[in-house]
mmCIF file of C-alpha atoms in Angstrom:
data_model
loop_
_atom_site.group_PDB
_atom_site.id
_atom_site.type_symbol
_atom_site.label_atom_id
_atom_site.label_comp_id
_atom_site.label_asym_id
_atom_site.label_seq_id
_atom_site.Cartn_x
_atom_site.Cartn_y
_atom_site.Cartn_z
ATOM 1 C CA MET B 1 -2.935 -42.079 -19.669
ATOM 2 C CA ALA B 2 -3.088 -40.987 -16.002
ATOM 3 C CA SER B 3 -5.587 -43.774 -15.370
ATOM 4 C CA ALA B 4 -3.279 -46.389 -16.995
ATOM 5 C CA SER B 5 -0.389 -45.498 -14.705
ATOM 6 C CA PHE B 6 -2.625 -45.389 -11.765
ATOM 7 C CA SER B 7 -4.458 -48.696 -12.315
ATOM 8 C CA PHE B 8 -1.226 -50.633 -12.623
ATOM 9 C CA PRO B 9 -0.200 -50.055 -8.987
ATOM 10 C CA VAL B 10 -3.863 -50.858 -7.900
ATOM 11 C CA LYS B 11 -3.864 -54.112 -9.654
ATOM 12 C CA ARG B 12 -0.511 -54.972 -8.090
ATOM 13 C CA LEU B 13 -1.824 -53.996 -4.737
ATOM 14 C CA GLY B 14 -5.010 -56.125 -5.283
ATOM 15 C CA ALA B 15 -2.833 -59.118 -6.070
ATOM 16 C CA ALA B 16 -0.827 -58.634 -2.931
ATOM 17 C CA LEU B 17 -3.947 -58.187 -0.764
ATOM 18 C CA LYS B 18 -5.367 -61.493 -2.132
ATOM 19 C CA ILE B 19 -1.951 -63.306 -1.200
ATOM 20 C CA TYR B 20 -2.054 -61.707 2.254
ATOM 21 C CA ALA B 21 -5.701 -62.799 2.748
ATOM 22 C CA ILE B 22 -4.842 -66.325 1.580
ATOM 23 C CA LEU B 23 -1.876 -66.540 3.947
ATOM 24 C CA THR B 24 -3.922 -65.150 6.831
ATOM 25 C CA VAL B 25 -6.500 -67.828 6.352
ATOM 26 C CA LEU B 26 -3.858 -70.495 6.197
ATOM 27 C CA VAL B 27 -2.244 -69.297 9.400
ATOM 28 C CA LEU B 28 -5.539 -69.170 11.138
ATOM 29 C CA ILE B 29 -6.479 -72.770 10.162
ATOM 30 C CA SER B 30 -3.094 -74.145 11.088
ATOM 31 C CA ALA B 31 -3.258 -72.349 14.462
ATOM 32 C CA THR B 32 -6.664 -73.850 15.421
ATOM 33 C CA THR B 33 -5.372 -77.404 14.444
ATOM 34 C CA LEU B 34 -2.363 -77.104 16.729
ATOM 35 C CA PRO B 35 -2.484 -78.198 20.454
ATOM 36 C CA LEU B 36 -2.372 -75.519 23.008
ATOM 37 C CA ASP B 37 0.464 -77.348 24.586
ATOM 38 C CA ALA B 38 2.314 -80.621 24.553
ATOM 39 C CA ALA B 39 0.124 -82.241 27.186
ATOM 40 C CA ALA B 40 -2.993 -81.721 25.036
ATOM 41 C CA SER B 41 -1.755 -83.737 22.191
ATOM 42 C CA GLU B 42 0.193 -86.181 24.328
ATOM 43 C CA PRO B 43 -0.978 -89.745 23.728
ATOM 44 C CA ALA B 44 -2.280 -91.297 26.875
ATOM 45 C CA SER B 45 0.638 -93.902 26.758
ATOM 46 C CA SER B 46 3.467 -91.521 26.344
ATOM 47 C CA GLN B 47 5.898 -90.689 29.201
ATOM 48 C CA ALA B 48 4.196 -93.055 31.417
ATOM 49 C CA GLU B 49 7.311 -94.164 33.099
ATOM 50 C CA LEU B 50 7.363 -94.373 36.871
ATOM 51 C CA ILE B 51 10.860 -94.248 38.524
ATOM 52 C CA ILE B 52 11.385 -95.667 41.969
ATOM 53 C CA VAL B 53 14.627 -94.764 43.782
ATOM 54 C CA ASP B 54 15.573 -97.194 46.464
ATOM 55 C CA SER B 55 17.476 -96.313 49.733
ATOM 56 C CA SER B 56 20.918 -96.994 48.092
ATOM 57 C CA GLY B 57 20.118 -94.537 45.168
ATOM 58 C CA SER B 58 19.539 -97.156 42.572
ATOM 59 C CA GLU B 59 16.730 -96.314 40.040
ATOM 60 C CA HIS B 60 14.189 -98.830 39.139
ATOM 61 C CA ARG B 61 12.108 -97.838 36.088
ATOM 62 C CA LEU B 62 8.657 -99.022 35.456
ATOM 63 C CA THR B 63 7.349 -98.622 32.030
ATOM 64 C CA GLU B 64 3.650 -98.409 31.130
ATOM 65 C CA GLN B 65 3.951 -102.126 30.095
ATOM 66 C CA ASP B 66 5.685 -103.061 33.355
ATOM 67 C CA PHE B 67 3.013 -101.292 35.298
ATOM 68 C CA ALA B 68 0.305 -103.116 33.404
ATOM 69 C CA LEU B 69 1.807 -106.474 34.389
ATOM 70 C CA LEU B 70 1.351 -105.680 38.137
ATOM 71 C CA PRO B 71 -1.674 -106.956 39.918
ATOM 72 C CA GLN B 72 -4.330 -104.348 38.934
ATOM 73 C CA THR B 73 -6.944 -102.998 41.406
ATOM 74 C CA THR B 74 -10.096 -100.923 40.824
ATOM 75 C CA LEU B 75 -11.000 -98.285 43.530
ATOM 76 C CA VAL B 76 -14.178 -96.151 43.526
ATOM 77 C CA THR B 77 -13.822 -93.133 45.669
ATOM 78 C CA HIS B 78 -14.572 -89.348 46.074
ATOM 79 C CA THR B 79 -11.662 -86.951 45.684
ATOM 80 C CA ALA B 80 -11.330 -83.343 46.863
ATOM 81 C CA TRP B 81 -10.666 -82.351 43.322
ATOM 82 C CA THR B 82 -13.427 -84.023 41.211
ATOM 83 C CA GLU B 83 -17.150 -84.180 41.285
ATOM 84 C CA GLY B 84 -18.832 -87.310 42.492
ATOM 85 C CA PRO B 85 -17.133 -90.818 43.049
ATOM 86 C CA ARG B 86 -14.523 -91.715 40.446
ATOM 87 C CA LYS B 87 -13.283 -95.152 39.278
ATOM 88 C CA PHE B 88 -9.515 -95.605 39.354
ATOM 89 C CA GLU B 89 -7.561 -98.357 38.139
ATOM 90 C CA GLY B 90 -3.971 -99.097 38.909
ATOM 91 C CA ALA B 91 -1.654 -100.977 41.141
ATOM 92 C CA LEU B 92 -1.410 -100.911 44.952
ATOM 93 C CA ALA B 93 1.544 -98.653 46.004
ATOM 94 C CA ARG B 94 3.018 -101.543 48.124
ATOM 95 C CA ASP B 95 2.902 -103.803 44.957
ATOM 96 C CA VAL B 96 4.688 -101.029 42.848
ATOM 97 C CA LEU B 97 7.428 -100.842 45.582
ATOM 98 C CA SER B 98 7.672 -104.685 45.616
ATOM 99 C CA ALA B 99 8.178 -104.781 41.767
ATOM 100 C CA ALA B 100 11.165 -102.431 42.298
ATOM 101 C CA GLY B 101 12.640 -104.883 44.879
ATOM 102 C CA ILE B 102 11.726 -102.835 47.839
ATOM 103 C CA GLU B 103 9.492 -105.465 49.506
ATOM 104 C CA LYS B 104 12.432 -107.029 51.477
ATOM 105 C CA ASP B 105 13.137 -103.737 53.225
ATOM 106 C CA PHE B 106 9.652 -102.426 53.472
ATOM 107 C CA GLN B 107 9.487 -102.647 57.188
ATOM 108 C CA LYS B 108 12.601 -100.442 57.533
ATOM 109 C CA ILE B 109 11.223 -97.575 55.363
ATOM 110 C CA LYS B 110 10.267 -94.579 57.178
ATOM 111 C CA SER B 111 8.784 -92.591 54.324
ATOM 112 C CA ILE B 112 8.527 -92.252 50.540
ATOM 113 C CA GLU B 113 8.905 -88.964 48.757
ATOM 114 C CA ALA B 114 6.483 -88.679 45.956
ATOM 115 C CA VAL B 115 7.549 -86.228 43.219
ATOM 116 C CA ALA B 116 5.161 -84.704 40.527
ATOM 117 C CA LEU B 117 6.116 -83.532 37.081
ATOM 118 C CA ASN B 118 5.828 -79.927 38.266
ATOM 119 C CA ASP B 119 8.450 -80.774 41.076
ATOM 120 C CA TYR B 120 5.625 -80.707 43.803
ATOM 121 C CA ARG B 121 7.106 -83.304 46.501
ATOM 122 C CA ILE B 122 5.815 -84.678 49.708
ATOM 123 C CA SER B 123 7.132 -87.159 52.072
ATOM 124 C CA ILE B 124 4.431 -89.801 52.665
ATOM 125 C CA PRO B 125 4.864 -92.150 55.773
ATOM 126 C CA ALA B 126 5.452 -95.702 54.586
ATOM 127 C CA THR B 127 2.836 -96.916 57.011
ATOM 128 C CA ASP B 128 0.257 -95.374 54.601
ATOM 129 C CA PHE B 129 1.053 -98.026 52.044
ATOM 130 C CA THR B 130 0.743 -100.867 54.524
ATOM 131 C CA ASP B 131 -2.133 -99.470 56.662
ATOM 132 C CA PHE B 132 -4.246 -98.482 53.561
ATOM 133 C CA ASP B 133 -4.854 -99.850 50.094
ATOM 134 C CA VAL B 134 -3.257 -96.735 48.421
ATOM 135 C CA LEU B 135 -3.498 -96.905 44.792
ATOM 136 C CA ILE B 136 -1.062 -95.606 42.087
ATOM 137 C CA ALA B 137 -3.808 -94.970 39.421
ATOM 138 C CA ARG B 138 -3.071 -95.118 35.759
ATOM 139 C CA LYS B 139 -6.758 -94.779 34.633
ATOM 140 C CA MET B 140 -9.653 -92.772 35.856
ATOM 141 C CA ASP B 141 -13.131 -93.653 34.782
ATOM 142 C CA GLY B 142 -11.738 -96.306 32.273
ATOM 143 C CA LYS B 143 -9.359 -93.889 30.611
ATOM 144 C CA PRO B 144 -5.595 -93.586 30.849
ATOM 145 C CA MET B 145 -4.748 -90.332 32.342
ATOM 146 C CA THR B 146 -2.839 -87.814 30.459
ATOM 147 C CA ARG B 147 -0.893 -84.913 32.081
ATOM 148 C CA ARG B 148 -3.848 -82.582 31.475
ATOM 149 C CA ASP B 149 -6.046 -84.748 33.662
ATOM 150 C CA LYS B 150 -3.708 -85.635 36.481
ATOM 151 C CA GLY B 151 -1.669 -88.309 34.839
ATOM 152 C CA PRO B 152 0.341 -90.310 33.972
ATOM 153 C CA TYR B 153 -0.048 -91.620 37.482
ATOM 154 C CA TRP B 154 -2.002 -90.369 40.476
ATOM 155 C CA ILE B 155 -1.594 -91.578 44.099
ATOM 156 C CA VAL B 156 -5.198 -92.250 45.178
ATOM 157 C CA TYR B 157 -6.277 -92.960 48.876
ATOM 158 C CA PRO B 158 -9.438 -95.130 49.530
ATOM 159 C CA ARG B 159 -11.069 -92.132 51.384
ATOM 160 C CA ASP B 160 -14.625 -93.459 51.006
ATOM 161 C CA GLU B 161 -13.664 -96.785 52.792
ATOM 162 C CA ASN B 162 -11.720 -94.901 55.541
ATOM 163 C CA PRO B 163 -13.249 -91.702 56.962
ATOM 164 C CA GLU B 164 -9.954 -90.563 58.495
ATOM 165 C CA LEU B 165 -8.444 -90.259 54.977
ATOM 166 C CA ALA B 166 -10.893 -87.314 54.393
ATOM 167 C CA GLU B 167 -8.677 -85.170 56.674
ATOM 168 C CA SER B 168 -6.659 -82.514 54.967
ATOM 169 C CA GLN B 169 -3.345 -83.966 55.963
ATOM 170 C CA TYR B 170 -4.002 -86.758 53.448
ATOM 171 C CA ASP B 171 -5.174 -84.462 50.674
ATOM 172 C CA HIS B 172 -1.548 -83.287 50.359
ATOM 173 C CA ARG B 173 -0.417 -86.842 49.672
ATOM 174 C CA TRP B 174 -2.781 -87.371 46.663
ATOM 175 C CA VAL B 175 0.167 -86.629 44.190
ATOM 176 C CA TRP B 176 -0.996 -86.351 40.614
ATOM 177 C CA GLN B 177 1.348 -86.256 37.669
ATOM 178 C CA LEU B 178 3.471 -88.590 39.566
ATOM 179 C CA TRP B 179 6.666 -89.673 37.978
ATOM 180 C CA ARG B 180 9.076 -90.526 40.891
ATOM 181 C CA LEU B 181 9.042 -92.353 44.341
ATOM 182 C CA GLN B 182 12.165 -92.043 46.394
ATOM 183 C CA ILE B 183 12.603 -94.204 49.368
ATOM 184 C CA GLN B 184 13.868 -92.361 52.536
#
C-alpha cells in the first residue's frame, strides 16, 4: 500500500518532466530559427528609401524603385573596411541630387550632410560630388546591401582611380547605412 501511494506522484512527476522536456525542445528549436535582430531577417529591398532634404527644407524621397531608374554606374575599388577590391553598383551622387531637383542650385551648395541609420553624420564638401565620381551604392559584389552589410546605401569614393582619396579625411565620408542627405 505504501508503494501504491508513492508511485502515483512519481508517475505524475514523470508526465510533468516529459511535458517540460518537450516544451524545452520546442523553445530551443524556435530560438534557433529566429533572427538575431531585425537586420538579419530584413529583405534586401526593405527600407531602401533615401531622403534628400533641399536647402529650403523640402524632403524628396527616393524609393528603391526610383533609385533603380537613375543612371546606374559600376565602380570597382578598395575600401578601408573590406578585403580586396569590391564591385559597387549604384548611382552617382550628383545624379541622385539631380533627381531630387538639386541640379539647378548645385553650384551654390557648400556641403551635403550625410546621415546614417545610427545617426552618424558628416558634412561632405559639395565639390567632392563634382570633382570625383562619388557613388551612392545599393549593391556590393552584385548583391543588394542590407543593414548588416553596410546598406541600404553606402557612399563610395573611387579611391583606386584617385590616390588622394586614400587619405583618412575621405574615409570619414564613406557613410554606410545611408538614409538621408541634407543640403547645407
